[in-house]
Amino acid sequence: MSTQQHIRIAVDAVVFGYESQKGLSILLIKRGIEPFRDYWALPGGLVLEEESLEQAVLRELQEETGITLDYLEQLYTFGEPKRDPRNRVISVSYFGLVRPNHFDTKASTDAVEAEWFSIRNTPNLAFDHQKILDTAKERLRGKLSYQPIGFDLLSEEFPFSDLEHLYTSILEKDIDRRNFRKKIMSFGILEETSKFRQEGSGRPAKLFRFNTKKYKALEKAGFHFEIKFV
Amino acid sequence: MSTQQHIRIAVDAVVFGYESQKGLSILLIKRGIEPFRDYWALPGGLVLEEESLEQAVLRELQEETGITLDYLEQLYTFGEPKRDPRNRVISVSYFGLVRPNHFDTKASTDAVEAEWFSIRNTPNLAFDHQKILDTAKERLRGKLSYQPIGFDLLSEEFPFSDLEHLYTSILEKDIDRRNFRKKIMSFGILEETSKFRQEGSGRPAKLFRFNTKKYKALEKAGFHFEIKFV
DNA sequence: CCAAAAGTGTTCCACCTACACCCATGG
DNA sequence: CCATGGGTGTAGGTGGAACACTTTTGG
């Protein structure tokens, strides 16, 4: 306790969004200050004295991007001494998901630009943010298989094909549509609505809704969500 | 970047050990200073300016307990503003495993007491360390099912029954000995040795060894370790 | 009537589950 | 010879994998 630390603590957020046409996207901001001025970076910043880490993430996201999250969890803490070229900054990174209807990045108070980038085409990132992003991508792929987290990337009501596309595009594996649907349906965590949606031509698709209550109940009863691919 | 932070950053380690007779244990130290003087706590301490977080954990463990780890990974970062009653301290916690032959806690330089406690009988812990411990227990149970991590709690060479007892006692579920053995064996990640061990009476047990290379190779080929219970 | 996307059932096989007795040693 | 823990096989059931055609709409 005797030596004074000069380490600072920040939070950074990897926020994913998904649309069936554009695929997976990630939310980035353009830095207005050195170091890495004009580089794209993960939204984030220093933690204030009296706020929790989660509060810090939500505040920074609000300030820098105006976004509202649908899911948030801690990802990993990156603390290498040289990850920030100036001072030592430890970053507690978070993993967030946003539904398409919450995509809009309102004008931010900080006058920083916030923009969605396709995951297939991200710019050079500041600091070690590429490493953080890679960790988050891994986490996303991992979680898709054993947690019903994909629903937090879709609209409240979605056609079944959106779920298929989400899985195939993120996991980069083919699935058997019949088996996939059978499996998901067997869990009993999707509610049919009486609505339909149609994009362009083709048969209109029935819309479904994820039943959070039912899932919570099943989970408590020992049920484990799991989707495997070949 | 303008406001000065007074947040400090520490690391804490939840180190598990296992013996077939005594079951799961955890390594604790007795605090010599306030706050929580004379309370038992997780080994750990403030991160130094120039060291990585992992180095900090290993250094603190060495100083306070003299222990050598067989496995280490980051667990979770606890950062509530009031978790330390004096200053704000953020704790990056780690999860460690030690084989029985590395149990000895050599005399520490800090003159702190280090002791193994049965997981079934841990004392009141300082700070929010009970919460950290609970998180680690959850992680351990989770990892046992989908990673061959139990082997890092056993001796290099172990009888099959040790593995059985490890799983049953940590997961608190009964297993079918035949099916369990069949499953593990089918993975082909255990090597038979030609040695036997005998505790008291009963038929001597053949000793096995975990084949790390083979597991790494299998993993690379897409193999996923998994043990399920009813 | 053609193109596009949604929707749907059955068979086969692999793997999991349930289950009980014999073996090798010490006392 | 008894107690203790180690070691083993089989049959039945369940769930996953493979597989192709019909339906509804727009153009």
Coordinates of C-alpha atoms (C1' of nucleotides) in Angstrom, one line a residue:
Chain A
M1 CA 0.0 0.0 0.0
S2 CA 3.0 2.3 0.3
T3 CA 3.9 2.8 -3.3
Q4 CA 1.7 5.1 -5.3
Q5 CA 0.3 3.7 -8.4
H6 CA 0.0 5.7 -11.6
I7 CA -2.1 3.1 -13.4
R8 CA -5.4 4.3 -14.8
I9 CA -8.4 2.3 -15.4
A10 CA -10.7 2.4 -18.5
V11 CA -13.6 0.5 -19.9
D12 CA -14.1 -0.4 -23.6
A13 CA -17.1 -1.9 -25.3
V14 CA -17.3 -4.2 -28.2
V15 CA -20.9 -3.7 -29.4
F16 CA -22.3 -6.0 -32.0
G17 CA -25.2 -5.5 -34.3
Y18 CA -26.7 -7.8 -36.9
E19 CA -28.9 -7.4 -39.9
S20 CA -29.8 -10.3 -42.2
Q21 CA -28.6 -8.4 -45.3
K22 CA -25.5 -6.8 -44.0
G23 CA -24.5 -9.4 -41.5
L24 CA -22.6 -8.7 -38.3
S25 CA -21.4 -5.2 -37.5
I26 CA -19.5 -3.5 -34.8
L27 CA -19.8 0.0 -33.4
L28 CA -16.7 2.2 -33.6
I29 CA -15.8 5.8 -32.8
K30 CA -13.3 8.1 -34.4
R31 CA -10.8 9.4 -31.9
G32 CA -10.5 13.2 -31.7
I33 CA -7.4 13.3 -29.6
E34 CA -3.9 11.9 -29.4
P35 CA -2.7 9.2 -29.1
F36 CA -4.2 7.5 -32.2
R37 CA -5.9 10.7 -33.2
D38 CA -8.3 10.1 -36.2
Y39 CA -8.0 6.3 -35.7
W40 CA -11.1 4.3 -35.2
A41 CA -11.4 2.7 -31.8
L42 CA -13.8 0.9 -29.5
P43 CA -16.1 3.2 -27.6
G44 CA -14.9 3.7 -24.0
G45 CA -13.0 5.8 -21.6
L46 CA -11.7 6.3 -18.1
V47 CA -13.8 5.2 -15.2
L48 CA -15.0 7.9 -12.9
E49 CA -14.3 7.8 -9.1
E50 CA -17.8 6.9 -8.0
E51 CA -19.3 4.8 -10.7
S52 CA -19.3 1.0 -11.2
L53 CA -17.6 -0.5 -14.2
E54 CA -20.9 -1.2 -15.9
Q55 CA -22.1 2.3 -15.3
A56 CA -18.9 3.6 -16.8
V57 CA -19.5 1.5 -20.0
L58 CA -23.1 2.6 -20.3
R59 CA -22.2 6.2 -19.7
E60 CA -19.4 6.2 -22.3
L61 CA -21.6 4.5 -24.8
Q62 CA -24.3 7.1 -24.2
E63 CA -21.8 10.0 -24.5
E64 CA -20.0 8.7 -27.5
T65 CA -22.6 6.9 -29.5
G66 CA -26.0 7.5 -27.9
I67 CA -26.7 3.8 -28.2
T68 CA -29.0 1.7 -26.0
L69 CA -27.8 -1.9 -25.4
D70 CA -29.9 -5.0 -25.3
Y71 CA -27.3 -7.2 -23.7
L72 CA -24.1 -6.5 -21.8
E73 CA -21.5 -8.6 -20.0
Q74 CA -17.9 -8.3 -19.0
L75 CA -15.5 -9.7 -21.6
Y76 CA -11.9 -9.6 -20.4
T77 CA -9.4 -7.2 -18.7
F78 CA -6.4 -6.2 -20.8
G79 CA -3.5 -4.9 -18.7
E80 CA -0.2 -5.2 -20.5
P81 CA 2.1 -2.3 -19.4
K82 CA 2.6 -1.0 -22.9
R83 CA -0.9 -1.2 -24.4
D84 CA -1.2 2.6 -24.1
P85 CA 1.9 4.4 -25.4
R86 CA 1.7 7.2 -22.8
N87 CA 0.5 6.1 -19.4
R88 CA -0.3 2.7 -18.2
V89 CA -4.0 2.1 -18.7
I90 CA -5.8 -1.1 -17.9
S91 CA -8.9 -1.7 -19.9
V92 CA -11.8 -3.7 -18.6
S93 CA -13.6 -4.6 -21.8
Y94 CA -17.3 -5.4 -22.2
F95 CA -19.3 -7.3 -24.7
G96 CA -22.6 -5.8 -25.9
L97 CA -25.4 -6.6 -28.3
V98 CA -27.9 -4.3 -29.9
R99 CA -31.1 -5.1 -31.8
P100 CA -31.6 -3.6 -35.2
N101 CA -34.3 -1.3 -34.0
H102 CA -31.8 0.3 -31.6
F103 CA -29.1 0.8 -34.2
D104 CA -29.4 4.6 -34.4
T105 CA -26.4 6.4 -33.1
K106 CA -27.9 9.7 -31.9
A107 CA -25.8 12.8 -32.2
S108 CA -23.2 12.5 -29.4
T109 CA -22.4 15.2 -27.0
D110 CA -18.7 14.7 -27.4
A111 CA -18.6 15.5 -31.1
V112 CA -17.1 12.2 -31.8
E113 CA -18.1 10.3 -34.9
A114 CA -19.7 6.9 -34.2
E115 CA -20.3 4.4 -37.0
W116 CA -21.2 0.8 -37.7
F117 CA -18.6 -1.2 -39.6
S118 CA -19.2 -4.6 -41.1
I119 CA -17.2 -7.2 -39.3
R120 CA -15.7 -8.2 -42.6
N121 CA -14.2 -4.8 -43.2
T122 CA -13.0 -3.1 -40.1
P123 CA -10.4 -0.3 -40.2
N124 CA -7.1 -0.3 -38.4
L125 CA -7.9 0.1 -34.7
A126 CA -6.2 2.2 -32.1
F127 CA -4.3 0.7 -29.2
D128 CA -4.8 -3.1 -28.9
H129 CA -8.4 -2.8 -29.8
Q130 CA -8.1 -5.3 -32.6
K131 CA -7.1 -7.9 -30.0
I132 CA -10.1 -7.0 -27.9
L133 CA -12.3 -7.2 -30.9
D134 CA -10.9 -10.7 -31.7
T135 CA -11.6 -11.8 -28.2
A136 CA -15.2 -10.6 -28.4
K137 CA -15.7 -12.3 -31.7
E138 CA -14.5 -15.6 -30.2
R139 CA -16.8 -15.0 -27.2
L140 CA -19.8 -14.3 -29.5
R141 CA -19.2 -17.5 -31.5
G142 CA -18.8 -19.5 -28.3
K143 CA -21.9 -18.1 -26.7
L144 CA -24.1 -18.7 -29.7
S145 CA -23.7 -22.4 -29.2
Y146 CA -24.6 -22.7 -25.6
Q147 CA -26.7 -19.6 -24.8
P148 CA -29.8 -18.2 -26.5
I149 CA -28.0 -15.0 -27.1
G150 CA -28.6 -14.7 -30.8
F151 CA -32.1 -13.4 -30.0
D152 CA -30.6 -10.2 -28.6
L153 CA -29.3 -9.5 -32.1
L154 CA -32.6 -9.8 -33.8
S155 CA -35.8 -7.7 -33.6
E156 CA -38.3 -8.6 -31.0
E157 CA -40.3 -10.3 -33.7
F158 CA -38.3 -12.0 -36.4
P159 CA -38.8 -14.6 -39.1
F160 CA -37.1 -18.0 -38.5
S161 CA -34.8 -17.4 -41.5
D162 CA -33.2 -14.5 -39.7
L163 CA -32.1 -16.8 -37.0
E164 CA -30.8 -19.3 -39.5
H165 CA -28.8 -16.6 -41.3
L166 CA -27.5 -15.2 -38.0
Y167 CA -26.1 -18.6 -37.1
T168 CA -24.7 -19.5 -40.5
S169 CA -23.0 -16.1 -41.0
I170 CA -21.5 -15.8 -37.6
L171 CA -20.4 -19.4 -37.2
E172 CA -19.5 -19.7 -40.8
K173 CA -20.9 -23.2 -41.1
D174 CA -23.7 -24.6 -43.1
I175 CA -26.7 -25.9 -41.3
D176 CA -29.6 -28.2 -42.2
R177 CA -32.5 -25.8 -42.1
R178 CA -35.0 -28.6 -41.1
N179 CA -32.9 -29.9 -38.3
F180 CA -32.1 -26.5 -37.0
R181 CA -35.7 -25.5 -36.9
K182 CA -36.7 -28.8 -35.3
K183 CA -34.1 -28.3 -32.6
I184 CA -34.9 -24.7 -31.7
M185 CA -38.6 -25.5 -31.8
S186 CA -38.1 -28.5 -29.5
F187 CA -36.8 -26.1 -26.8
G188 CA -40.2 -24.4 -26.6
I189 CA -38.6 -21.0 -26.1
L190 CA -40.1 -19.4 -29.2
E191 CA -43.6 -18.0 -29.4
E192 CA -45.4 -17.9 -32.7
T193 CA -47.1 -14.6 -33.4
S194 CA -49.9 -14.2 -35.9
K195 CA -47.9 -11.8 -38.0
F196 CA -46.0 -12.4 -41.2
R197 CA -43.3 -10.5 -42.9
Q198 CA -42.2 -10.6 -46.5
E199 CA -39.0 -9.2 -48.1
G200 CA -39.3 -8.9 -51.9
S201 CA -40.7 -12.0 -53.4
G202 CA -41.1 -15.4 -51.8
R203 CA -43.5 -16.8 -49.4
P204 CA -44.2 -14.6 -46.4
A205 CA -42.6 -15.7 -43.2
K206 CA -44.3 -16.2 -39.9
L207 CA -42.8 -14.0 -37.1
F208 CA -41.6 -15.4 -33.8
R209 CA -40.8 -14.0 -30.5
F210 CA -38.3 -15.2 -27.9
N211 CA -40.0 -16.1 -24.7
T212 CA -37.7 -14.9 -22.0
K213 CA -39.8 -16.0 -19.1
K214 CA -40.1 -19.5 -20.4
Y215 CA -36.4 -19.7 -21.0
K216 CA -35.6 -18.5 -17.5
A217 CA -38.0 -21.1 -16.1
L218 CA -36.5 -23.9 -18.2
E219 CA -33.0 -22.8 -17.2
K220 CA -33.9 -23.0 -13.5
A221 CA -35.2 -26.5 -14.1
G222 CA -31.8 -27.6 -15.4
F223 CA -32.3 -27.1 -19.1
H224 CA -29.3 -26.2 -21.2
F225 CA -29.6 -24.4 -24.5
E226 CA -27.2 -25.9 -27.0
I227 CA -26.8 -25.7 -30.7
K228 CA -24.2 -27.9 -32.3
F229 CA -22.9 -27.9 -35.8
V230 CA -21.0 -30.5 -37.7
Chain B
M1 CA -8.0 12.4 -19.5
S2 CA -8.2 15.7 -17.5
T3 CA -9.5 14.4 -14.2
Q4 CA -7.0 12.5 -12.0
Q5 CA -8.1 9.0 -10.9
H6 CA -7.5 7.7 -7.5
I7 CA -8.5 4.2 -8.3
R8 CA -6.0 1.5 -7.5
I9 CA -5.7 -1.8 -9.2
A10 CA -5.0 -5.1 -7.5
V11 CA -5.0 -8.8 -8.5
D12 CA -6.4 -11.6 -6.4
A13 CA -6.1 -15.3 -7.0
V14 CA -8.5 -18.2 -6.2
V15 CA -6.2 -21.2 -6.1
F16 CA -7.8 -24.6 -6.0
G17 CA -6.2 -27.9 -4.9
Y18 CA -7.6 -31.4 -4.8
E19 CA -6.9 -34.6 -2.9
S20 CA -9.0 -37.6 -3.1
Q21 CA -9.4 -37.9 0.6
K22 CA -9.8 -34.3 1.6
G23 CA -11.6 -33.1 -1.5
L24 CA -11.3 -29.6 -2.9
S25 CA -9.3 -27.0 -1.1
I26 CA -8.6 -23.4 -1.5
L27 CA -5.5 -21.4 -0.6
L28 CA -6.0 -18.4 1.7
I29 CA -3.7 -16.0 3.6
K30 CA -4.2 -14.3 6.9
R31 CA -4.1 -10.5 6.5
G32 CA -1.5 -8.8 8.7
I33 CA -2.8 -5.2 8.2
E34 CA -6.0 -3.2 8.2
P35 CA -8.6 -3.2 6.8
F36 CA -9.8 -6.7 7.7
R37 CA -6.7 -7.4 9.8
D38 CA -6.5 -11.1 10.9
Y39 CA -9.2 -12.0 8.4
W40 CA -8.5 -14.7 5.9
A41 CA -8.4 -13.5 2.3
L42 CA -7.5 -14.5 -1.2
P43 CA -3.8 -14.1 -1.9
G44 CA -3.2 -11.0 -4.0
G45 CA -2.1 -7.3 -3.9
L46 CA -1.6 -4.2 -5.8
V47 CA -0.2 -4.3 -9.3
L48 CA 3.3 -2.8 -9.8
E49 CA 3.9 -0.1 -12.4
E50 CA 5.8 -2.2 -14.9
E51 CA 4.5 -5.7 -14.5
S52 CA 1.6 -7.4 -16.4
L53 CA -1.4 -8.6 -14.5
E54 CA -0.3 -12.2 -14.7
Q55 CA 3.1 -11.4 -13.5
A56 CA 1.5 -9.6 -10.6
V57 CA -0.5 -12.6 -9.6
L58 CA 2.4 -14.9 -9.8
R59 CA 4.6 -12.5 -7.9
E60 CA 2.0 -12.1 -5.1
L61 CA 1.5 -15.8 -4.9
Q62 CA 5.2 -16.4 -4.6
E63 CA 5.6 -13.7 -2.0
E64 CA 2.6 -14.7 0.1
T65 CA 2.4 -18.4 -0.3
G66 CA 5.4 -19.7 -2.2
I67 CA 3.2 -21.8 -4.3
T68 CA 3.8 -22.9 -7.9
L69 CA 0.7 -23.0 -10.2
D70 CA -0.1 -25.7 -12.7
Y71 CA -2.9 -23.7 -14.4
L72 CA -3.8 -20.0 -14.5
E73 CA -6.5 -18.0 -16.2
Q74 CA -8.2 -14.7 -15.7
L75 CA -11.5 -15.0 -13.8
Y76 CA -13.4 -11.7 -13.6
T77 CA -12.8 -8.1 -12.7
F78 CA -14.6 -6.8 -9.6
G79 CA -14.9 -3.0 -9.5
E80 CA -17.7 -1.9 -7.4
P81 CA -16.8 1.5 -5.8
K82 CA -17.3 0.3 -2.2
R83 CA -15.7 -3.1 -2.3
D84 CA -12.7 -1.7 -0.4
P85 CA -13.8 0.4 2.6
R86 CA -11.0 2.9 2.3
N87 CA -9.9 3.7 -1.3
R88 CA -11.4 2.4 -4.4
V89 CA -9.6 -0.7 -5.5
I90 CA -10.4 -2.7 -8.6
S91 CA -9.6 -6.3 -8.4
V92 CA -8.7 -8.4 -11.5
S93 CA -9.2 -11.9 -10.2
Y94 CA -7.5 -15.0 -11.4
F95 CA -8.3 -18.7 -11.3
G96 CA -5.5 -21.1 -10.5
L97 CA -5.1 -24.8 -10.1
V98 CA -2.3 -26.7 -8.3
R99 CA -1.4 -30.4 -8.3
P100 CA -1.1 -32.2 -5.0
N101 CA 2.7 -32.5 -5.4
H102 CA 2.9 -28.7 -5.5
F103 CA 0.8 -28.1 -2.4
D104 CA 3.6 -27.0 -0.1
T105 CA 3.4 -23.4 0.9
K106 CA 7.0 -22.5 1.5
A107 CA 7.8 -20.0 4.2
S108 CA 6.8 -16.7 2.8
T109 CA 8.9 -13.6 2.8
D110 CA 6.0 -11.4 3.9
A111 CA 5.5 -13.3 7.2
V112 CA 1.9 -13.9 6.2
E113 CA 0.3 -17.2 7.0
A114 CA -0.9 -19.2 4.1
E115 CA -3.1 -22.2 4.6
W116 CA -5.3 -24.6 2.6
F117 CA -9.0 -24.7 3.6
S118 CA -11.4 -27.3 2.6
I119 CA -14.0 -25.8 0.3
R120 CA -16.7 -27.1 2.6
N121 CA -15.4 -25.1 5.5
T122 CA -14.0 -21.7 4.6
P123 CA -13.8 -18.9 7.1
N124 CA -15.3 -15.5 6.7
L125 CA -13.3 -13.7 4.1
A126 CA -12.2 -10.2 3.8
F127 CA -13.7 -7.7 1.4
D128 CA -15.9 -9.2 -1.3
H129 CA -13.6 -12.3 -1.5
Q130 CA -16.5 -14.7 -0.8
K131 CA -18.1 -13.4 -4.0
I132 CA -14.9 -13.9 -5.9
L133 CA -14.6 -17.4 -4.5
D134 CA -18.2 -18.2 -5.5
T135 CA -17.5 -17.0 -9.0
A136 CA -14.4 -19.2 -9.2
K137 CA -16.3 -22.3 -7.9
E138 CA -18.9 -21.7 -10.6
R139 CA -16.1 -21.4 -13.2
L140 CA -14.5 -24.6 -12.0
R141 CA -17.7 -26.5 -12.2
G142 CA -18.4 -25.1 -15.6
K143 CA -14.9 -25.9 -17.0
L144 CA -14.8 -29.4 -15.7
S145 CA -17.6 -30.3 -18.1
Y146 CA -16.1 -28.9 -21.3
Q147 CA -12.4 -28.8 -20.7
P148 CA -9.9 -31.4 -19.5
I149 CA -9.0 -29.2 -16.7
G150 CA -9.4 -31.7 -13.9
F151 CA -6.1 -33.2 -14.8
D152 CA -4.4 -30.1 -13.5
L153 CA -5.7 -30.9 -10.1
L154 CA -4.3 -34.5 -10.0
S155 CA -0.8 -35.8 -9.9
E156 CA 1.0 -36.3 -13.1
E157 CA 0.2 -40.0 -12.7
F158 CA -3.1 -40.9 -11.1
P159 CA -5.4 -43.8 -10.7
F160 CA -8.7 -43.6 -12.6
S161 CA -10.6 -43.5 -9.4
D162 CA -9.0 -40.2 -8.5
L163 CA -10.6 -38.7 -11.6
E164 CA -14.0 -40.2 -10.7
H165 CA -13.8 -38.8 -7.2
L166 CA -12.8 -35.4 -8.5
Y167 CA -15.8 -35.2 -10.8
T168 CA -18.3 -36.5 -8.3
S169 CA -17.1 -34.4 -5.4
I170 CA -16.8 -31.1 -7.3
L171 CA -20.0 -31.5 -9.4
E172 CA -21.9 -33.1 -6.6
K173 CA -23.4 -35.6 -8.9
D174 CA -23.3 -39.4 -9.0
I175 CA -21.7 -40.9 -12.1
D176 CA -21.8 -44.4 -13.5
R177 CA -18.2 -45.5 -13.1
R178 CA -18.3 -47.8 -16.2
N179 CA -19.8 -45.1 -18.5
F180 CA -17.5 -42.4 -17.2
R181 CA -14.4 -44.5 -17.8
K182 CA -15.6 -45.6 -21.3
K183 CA -16.2 -41.9 -22.2
I184 CA -12.9 -40.6 -21.0
M185 CA -11.1 -43.6 -22.6
S186 CA -12.8 -43.0 -25.9
F187 CA -11.2 -39.6 -26.1
G188 CA -7.8 -41.2 -26.3
I189 CA -6.2 -38.5 -24.2
L190 CA -5.1 -40.8 -21.4
E191 CA -1.9 -42.8 -21.5
E192 CA -1.6 -46.0 -19.5
T193 CA 1.6 -46.3 -17.5
S194 CA 2.9 -49.6 -16.3
K195 CA 2.7 -48.5 -12.7
F196 CA 0.2 -49.3 -10.0
R197 CA -0.8 -47.7 -6.8
Q198 CA -2.5 -49.0 -3.8
E199 CA -4.0 -47.2 -0.9
G200 CA -4.7 -49.5 2.1
S201 CA -6.5 -52.6 1.0
G202 CA -8.2 -53.3 -2.3
R203 CA -6.9 -54.1 -5.8
P204 CA -4.0 -51.9 -6.9
A205 CA -5.0 -49.3 -9.5
K206 CA -3.3 -48.8 -12.7
L207 CA -1.9 -45.3 -13.1
F208 CA -2.7 -43.0 -16.0
R209 CA -1.1 -39.9 -17.4
F210 CA -2.8 -37.1 -19.3
N211 CA -1.4 -36.8 -22.8
T212 CA -1.2 -33.0 -23.4
K213 CA 0.2 -33.3 -26.9
K214 CA -2.5 -35.6 -28.1
Y215 CA -5.2 -33.4 -26.6
K216 CA -3.8 -30.3 -28.3
A217 CA -3.7 -32.2 -31.6
L218 CA -7.2 -33.4 -31.2
E219 CA -8.4 -29.9 -30.2
K220 CA -6.8 -28.5 -33.3
A221 CA -8.7 -31.1 -35.4
G222 CA -12.0 -29.9 -34.0
F223 CA -12.4 -32.3 -31.1
H224 CA -14.3 -30.9 -28.1
F225 CA -13.9 -32.4 -24.7
E226 CA -17.2 -32.8 -22.9
I227 CA -18.5 -34.7 -19.9
K228 CA -22.2 -34.6 -19.2
F229 CA -24.0 -35.8 -16.2
V230 CA -27.6 -36.7 -15.7
Chain C
dC1 C1' -45.2 -19.7 -65.3
dC2 C1' -40.8 -18.7 -63.3
dA3 C1' -38.0 -17.2 -59.5
dA4 C1' -37.5 -16.7 -54.6
dA5 C1' -37.9 -17.8 -50.0
dA6 C1' -40.7 -20.6 -46.4
dG7 C1' -42.1 -24.7 -44.6
dT8 C1' -42.2 -29.6 -43.6
dG9 C1' -41.2 -35.9 -42.1
dT10 C1' -38.8 -40.0 -42.1
dT11 C1' -35.1 -43.3 -41.8
dC12 C1' -30.7 -44.6 -40.1
dC13 C1' -27.0 -44.7 -37.0
dA14 C1' -24.1 -43.4 -33.2
dC15 C1' -23.9 -42.5 -28.7
dC16 C1' -25.7 -42.3 -24.2
dT17 C1' -27.9 -44.9 -20.4
dA18 C1' -28.9 -48.4 -17.3
dC19 C1' -27.4 -52.1 -15.1
dA20 C1' -24.3 -56.3 -11.7
dC21 C1' -20.6 -59.2 -11.1
dC22 C1' -15.7 -60.7 -10.8
dC23 C1' -10.7 -59.5 -9.6
dA24 C1' -6.7 -58.4 -6.8
dT25 C1' -5.0 -57.2 -2.7
dG26 C1' -4.5 -56.7 2.8
dG27 C1' -5.8 -58.1 7.1
Chain D
dC1 C1' -12.4 -65.8 4.1
dC2 C1' -13.8 -61.2 4.5
dA3 C1' -13.5 -56.3 3.4
dT4 C1' -12.0 -52.9 0.2
dG5 C1' -11.6 -50.8 -3.9
dG6 C1' -10.5 -51.8 -9.1
dG7 C1' -12.1 -53.3 -13.4
dT8 C1' -15.3 -54.7 -17.1
dG9 C1' -19.8 -55.7 -21.4
dT10 C1' -24.2 -55.6 -23.3
dA11 C1' -28.9 -54.4 -24.7
dG12 C1' -32.2 -50.9 -25.5
dG13 C1' -33.5 -46.2 -26.3
dT14 C1' -32.8 -41.4 -27.7
dG15 C1' -31.5 -37.9 -30.2
dG16 C1' -28.7 -36.2 -34.1
dA17 C1' -27.7 -36.4 -39.1
dA18 C1' -28.8 -36.9 -43.7
dC19 C1' -31.9 -36.0 -47.2
dA20 C1' -35.9 -33.3 -51.3
dC21 C1' -40.1 -31.7 -52.4
dT22 C1' -44.3 -28.6 -51.7
dT23 C1' -46.2 -23.9 -50.7
dT24 C1' -46.9 -19.1 -51.1
dT25 C1' -45.9 -15.0 -52.9
dG26 C1' -44.1 -11.3 -56.7
dG27 C1' -42.9 -10.2 -61.1

